[in-house]
Short mmCIF file of C-alpha atoms in Angstrom, two decimals:
data_model
loop_
_atom_site.label_atom_id
_atom_site.label_comp_id
_atom_site.label_asym_id
_atom_site.label_seq_id
_atom_site.Cartn_x
_atom_site.Cartn_y
_atom_site.Cartn_z
CA MET A 1 92.13 90.17 83.88
CA TYR A 2 94.26 89.16 86.88
CA ARG A 3 96.39 86.09 87.46
CA GLU A 4 98.97 85.09 90.03
CA GLY A 5 101.24 82.21 90.97
CA PRO A 6 104.17 81.39 93.23
CA ALA A 7 107.62 82.84 92.69
CA PRO A 8 109.65 79.62 93.02
CA GLY A 9 112.93 81.21 94.06
CA ILE A 10 111.61 83.24 96.99
CA PRO A 11 109.57 81.42 99.64
CA GLY A 12 106.18 83.05 100.10
CA ALA A 13 106.58 85.47 97.20
CA VAL A 14 103.95 85.75 94.46
CA ARG A 15 104.21 86.68 90.79
CA TRP A 16 101.12 88.45 89.47
CA ALA A 17 99.96 90.20 86.33
CA SER A 18 96.90 92.14 85.27
CA VAL A 19 95.49 94.28 82.48
CA SER A 20 93.34 97.25 83.44
CA PRO A 21 89.81 97.00 82.01
CA GLY A 22 89.07 100.71 82.46
CA GLU A 23 89.52 103.79 84.57
CA ARG A 24 87.53 102.63 87.60
CA PRO A 25 89.77 102.44 90.69
CA VAL A 26 90.83 98.98 91.85
CA ARG A 27 90.72 98.45 95.60
CA VAL A 28 94.01 96.91 96.78
CA LEU A 29 93.70 95.58 100.32
CA PRO A 30 96.55 95.84 102.84
CA ASP A 31 98.45 92.59 103.32
CA GLY A 32 101.73 93.41 105.08
CA CYS A 33 103.67 92.96 101.82
CA LEU A 34 105.85 95.14 99.62
CA ASP A 35 105.57 94.82 95.84
CA LEU A 36 108.12 95.36 93.11
CA LEU A 37 106.00 96.58 90.16
CA TRP A 38 106.24 97.23 86.44
CA SER A 39 103.58 99.23 84.61
CA SER A 40 103.38 99.63 80.84
CA ARG A 41 102.60 103.30 81.50
CA ALA A 42 104.56 104.23 84.64
CA GLY A 43 107.55 101.89 84.47
CA LEU A 44 109.16 100.42 87.58
CA LEU A 45 107.64 101.22 90.96
CA VAL A 46 107.62 100.02 94.53
CA ALA A 47 104.38 99.65 96.46
CA GLY A 48 105.01 100.10 100.16
CA PRO A 49 103.03 98.39 102.91
CA ASP A 50 99.57 99.92 103.19
CA ARG A 51 97.70 100.45 106.43
CA THR A 52 94.36 100.76 104.65
CA ALA A 53 93.09 99.94 101.17
CA HIS A 54 94.80 101.69 98.27
CA LEU A 55 92.67 102.74 95.30
CA SER A 56 94.77 102.09 92.21
CA VAL A 57 93.79 104.03 89.09
CA SER A 58 94.99 102.83 85.68
CA VAL A 59 94.28 103.70 82.07
CA PRO A 60 92.37 101.18 79.94
CA GLY A 61 94.66 98.44 78.71
CA GLU A 62 97.50 99.31 81.06
CA ARG A 63 99.56 96.22 81.87
CA TRP A 64 100.84 95.52 85.35
CA VAL A 65 103.33 92.88 86.44
CA GLY A 66 104.36 92.50 90.04
CA LEU A 67 106.43 90.52 92.48
CA ARG A 68 104.73 90.49 95.87
CA LEU A 69 107.30 89.98 98.60
CA PRO A 70 106.05 88.30 101.78
CA PRO A 71 105.92 90.24 105.05
CA GLY A 72 109.43 90.96 106.30
CA THR A 73 111.25 90.19 103.03
CA GLY A 74 110.87 93.48 101.18
CA PRO A 75 113.48 95.53 103.08
CA ALA A 76 116.27 93.07 102.24
CA VAL A 77 115.37 93.26 98.53
CA LEU A 78 114.73 96.98 98.28
CA GLY A 79 117.48 98.13 100.63
CA VAL A 80 115.33 100.45 102.76
CA PRO A 81 113.28 99.97 105.95
CA ALA A 82 109.63 99.20 105.26
CA ASP A 83 108.34 102.15 107.26
CA GLU A 84 110.05 104.55 104.82
CA LEU A 85 107.70 103.23 102.12
CA ARG A 86 104.51 102.93 104.16
CA ASP A 87 101.36 103.97 102.24
CA GLN A 88 103.44 105.06 99.23
CA ARG A 89 104.02 104.21 95.57
CA VAL A 90 107.61 105.18 94.74
CA PRO A 91 109.56 105.09 91.45
CA LEU A 92 112.19 102.37 91.77
CA ALA A 93 114.80 104.80 90.42
CA ASP A 94 114.42 106.83 93.61
CA LEU A 95 115.71 103.82 95.56
CA TRP A 96 118.09 102.07 93.17
CA GLY A 97 119.32 104.77 90.80
CA GLN A 98 121.30 103.27 87.91
CA ALA A 99 120.35 99.72 88.95
CA ALA A 100 116.71 100.59 88.21
CA ALA A 101 117.67 101.80 84.72
CA GLU A 102 119.52 98.53 84.11
CA LEU A 103 116.49 96.55 85.26
CA ALA A 104 114.28 98.55 82.90
CA GLU A 105 116.59 97.55 80.02
CA ARG A 106 116.34 93.89 81.01
CA ILE A 107 112.56 94.13 81.11
CA ALA A 108 112.48 95.76 77.68
CA ALA A 109 114.26 92.65 76.36
CA ALA A 110 112.00 90.22 78.21
CA ASP A 111 109.61 89.61 75.32
CA ALA A 112 111.78 86.83 73.91
CA PRO A 113 110.24 83.32 73.96
CA GLY A 114 110.54 81.67 77.35
CA ARG A 115 111.13 84.92 79.22
CA SER A 116 108.71 87.03 81.20
CA ILE A 117 108.81 90.31 83.06
CA ALA A 118 107.80 88.51 86.25
CA ALA A 119 110.78 86.17 85.90
CA VAL A 120 113.15 89.12 85.49
CA LEU A 121 111.74 90.82 88.58
CA GLU A 122 112.18 87.60 90.55
CA GLU A 123 115.76 87.07 89.35
CA VAL A 124 116.76 90.59 90.36
CA ALA A 125 115.04 90.31 93.74
CA LEU A 126 116.68 86.95 94.39
CA GLY A 127 120.11 88.36 93.53
CA ARG A 128 119.65 91.25 95.93
CA LEU A 129 118.48 88.86 98.64
CA ARG A 130 121.67 86.83 98.23
CA VAL A 131 123.83 89.94 98.51
CA ALA A 132 121.92 91.00 101.64
CA GLY A 133 122.39 87.56 103.22
CA GLY A 134 118.68 86.81 102.99
CA PRO A 135 115.72 88.37 104.76
CA ASP A 136 115.74 88.91 108.50
CA PRO A 137 114.39 85.57 109.82
CA LEU A 138 112.47 87.43 112.50
CA GLY A 139 110.04 88.71 109.87
CA ALA A 140 108.79 85.29 108.85
CA ARG A 141 108.54 84.12 112.46
CA VAL A 142 106.53 87.11 113.63
CA ALA A 143 104.25 87.15 110.58
CA ALA A 144 103.55 83.41 110.86
CA ARG A 145 102.62 83.63 114.53
CA LEU A 146 100.37 86.64 114.04
CA ALA A 147 98.75 85.10 110.95
CA ALA A 148 97.95 82.04 113.05
CA GLY A 149 96.12 84.21 115.56
CA ALA A 150 98.74 84.53 118.31
CA THR A 151 98.59 87.68 120.40
CA VAL A 152 101.27 90.31 120.14
CA ALA A 153 102.38 89.58 123.70
CA ALA A 154 102.65 85.85 123.02
CA THR A 155 104.52 86.51 119.77
CA ALA A 156 107.01 88.80 121.50
CA ALA A 157 107.65 86.18 124.17
CA GLU A 158 108.11 83.44 121.59
CA VAL A 159 110.70 85.39 119.59
CA GLY A 160 112.47 86.58 122.72
CA LEU A 161 111.85 90.31 122.41
CA GLY A 162 110.27 92.89 124.66
CA ALA A 163 107.24 94.84 123.49
CA ARG A 164 109.24 97.93 122.49
CA ALA A 165 111.90 95.95 120.67
CA LEU A 166 109.28 93.98 118.75
CA HIS A 167 107.50 97.18 117.78
CA ARG A 168 110.75 98.76 116.57
CA ARG A 169 111.80 95.70 114.55
CA SER A 170 108.28 95.33 113.13
CA ARG A 171 108.28 98.89 111.80
CA LEU A 172 111.53 98.19 109.98
CA LEU A 173 110.36 94.84 108.59
CA PHE A 174 106.65 95.39 107.94
CA GLY A 175 106.20 99.15 107.92
CA TYR A 176 104.07 99.27 111.06
CA GLY A 177 103.85 97.77 114.52
CA PRO A 178 102.79 94.19 115.27
CA LYS A 179 99.27 95.19 116.35
CA THR A 180 98.56 96.74 112.96
CA LEU A 181 100.06 93.76 111.17
CA ALA A 182 97.95 91.40 113.30
CA ARG A 183 94.77 93.28 112.40
CA ILE A 184 95.60 93.18 108.69
CA LEU A 185 96.47 89.48 108.70
CA ARG A 186 93.32 88.67 110.67
CA MET A 187 91.23 90.53 108.11
CA ARG A 188 92.87 88.61 105.28
CA ARG A 189 92.22 85.34 107.08
CA ALA A 190 88.58 86.29 107.64
CA LEU A 191 88.04 87.26 104.00
CA ASP A 192 89.61 84.00 102.83
CA LEU A 193 87.18 82.07 105.03
CA ALA A 194 84.21 84.13 103.86
CA GLY A 195 85.28 83.79 100.23
CA GLY A 196 85.17 80.03 100.68
CA GLY A 197 81.53 80.17 101.70
CA THR A 198 81.76 80.29 105.50
CA PRO A 199 78.96 82.47 106.94
CA LEU A 200 80.19 85.77 108.36
CA ALA A 201 79.02 85.00 111.90
CA GLU A 202 81.09 81.82 111.84
CA VAL A 203 83.99 83.63 110.21
CA ALA A 204 84.01 86.14 113.07
CA ALA A 205 84.30 83.37 115.65
CA LEU A 206 86.95 81.43 113.72
CA ALA A 207 89.09 84.50 113.05
CA GLY A 208 88.99 85.77 116.62
CA TYR A 209 86.57 88.69 116.41
CA ALA A 210 84.15 89.38 119.25
CA ASP A 211 81.18 89.01 116.90
CA GLN A 212 80.06 89.71 113.33
CA ALA A 213 79.61 93.42 114.06
CA HIS A 214 83.22 93.60 115.24
CA LEU A 215 84.35 91.87 112.04
CA THR A 216 82.38 94.33 109.92
CA ARG A 217 83.82 97.36 111.74
CA GLU A 218 87.39 96.12 111.38
CA VAL A 219 87.02 95.34 107.68
CA LYS A 220 85.42 98.72 106.99
CA GLU A 221 88.25 100.49 108.81
CA LEU A 222 91.00 98.62 106.96
CA ALA A 223 89.38 98.03 103.57
CA GLY A 224 87.06 101.04 103.34
CA VAL A 225 83.98 98.90 102.65
CA PRO A 226 82.08 96.18 104.57
CA PRO A 227 83.05 92.53 104.01
CA THR A 228 79.98 91.85 101.87
CA ARG A 229 81.36 94.26 99.24
CA LEU A 230 84.57 92.23 99.00
CA LEU A 231 83.02 88.80 98.49
CA PRO A 232 82.18 87.21 95.14
CA PRO A 233 78.50 87.35 94.16
CA ALA A 234 76.42 84.39 95.31
CA GLY A 235 76.66 81.59 92.77
CA ALA A 236 79.77 83.03 91.13
#
């Protein structure tokens, strides 16, 4: 019911699509990203950067198509600082006005052979990136260092910013400070390892947690459930 793939025109971006199987909430984990969304029921939306898991409720059969913008890229596409969208789902018309209505018309015509809604979303995002002069390069640098496990202090030193300046720039680019982003990216790294079959005790050590109990506490705080609830069933 869910599929995703790279968005070729925007480094690090992901096209995704899903069809809701029912009315049970879907747990969407925080990832430091902003999403440009289209729903067959709600139209065009923006998903801001979440600090904790968002429970998305859809009607049965509702179609979703999204363009997930990598950490630090969303503000250049959407035209607003990331912290103004933190923990929110906002109608795109509230941000873009008439441009959102024009995009809706393009999407309505995207059923022709060889076209897709995801491709339209990517084309529009790419055009806005060009007008903005591209994303702030600091975003990719900071996110990459934190995703690799670097400390906030080491990351600040590497990009040549003081702690306060890095925090201020991070709020604009990611929606929250570098410590929160580091926690979220570490959780994602840990869940990727665990999803590949690595035992949780080993995952904790590899991802930089003090121990498995620390890993479990962090995942519960960010995702709302322990890591075992987020892993595929054994043998799946």
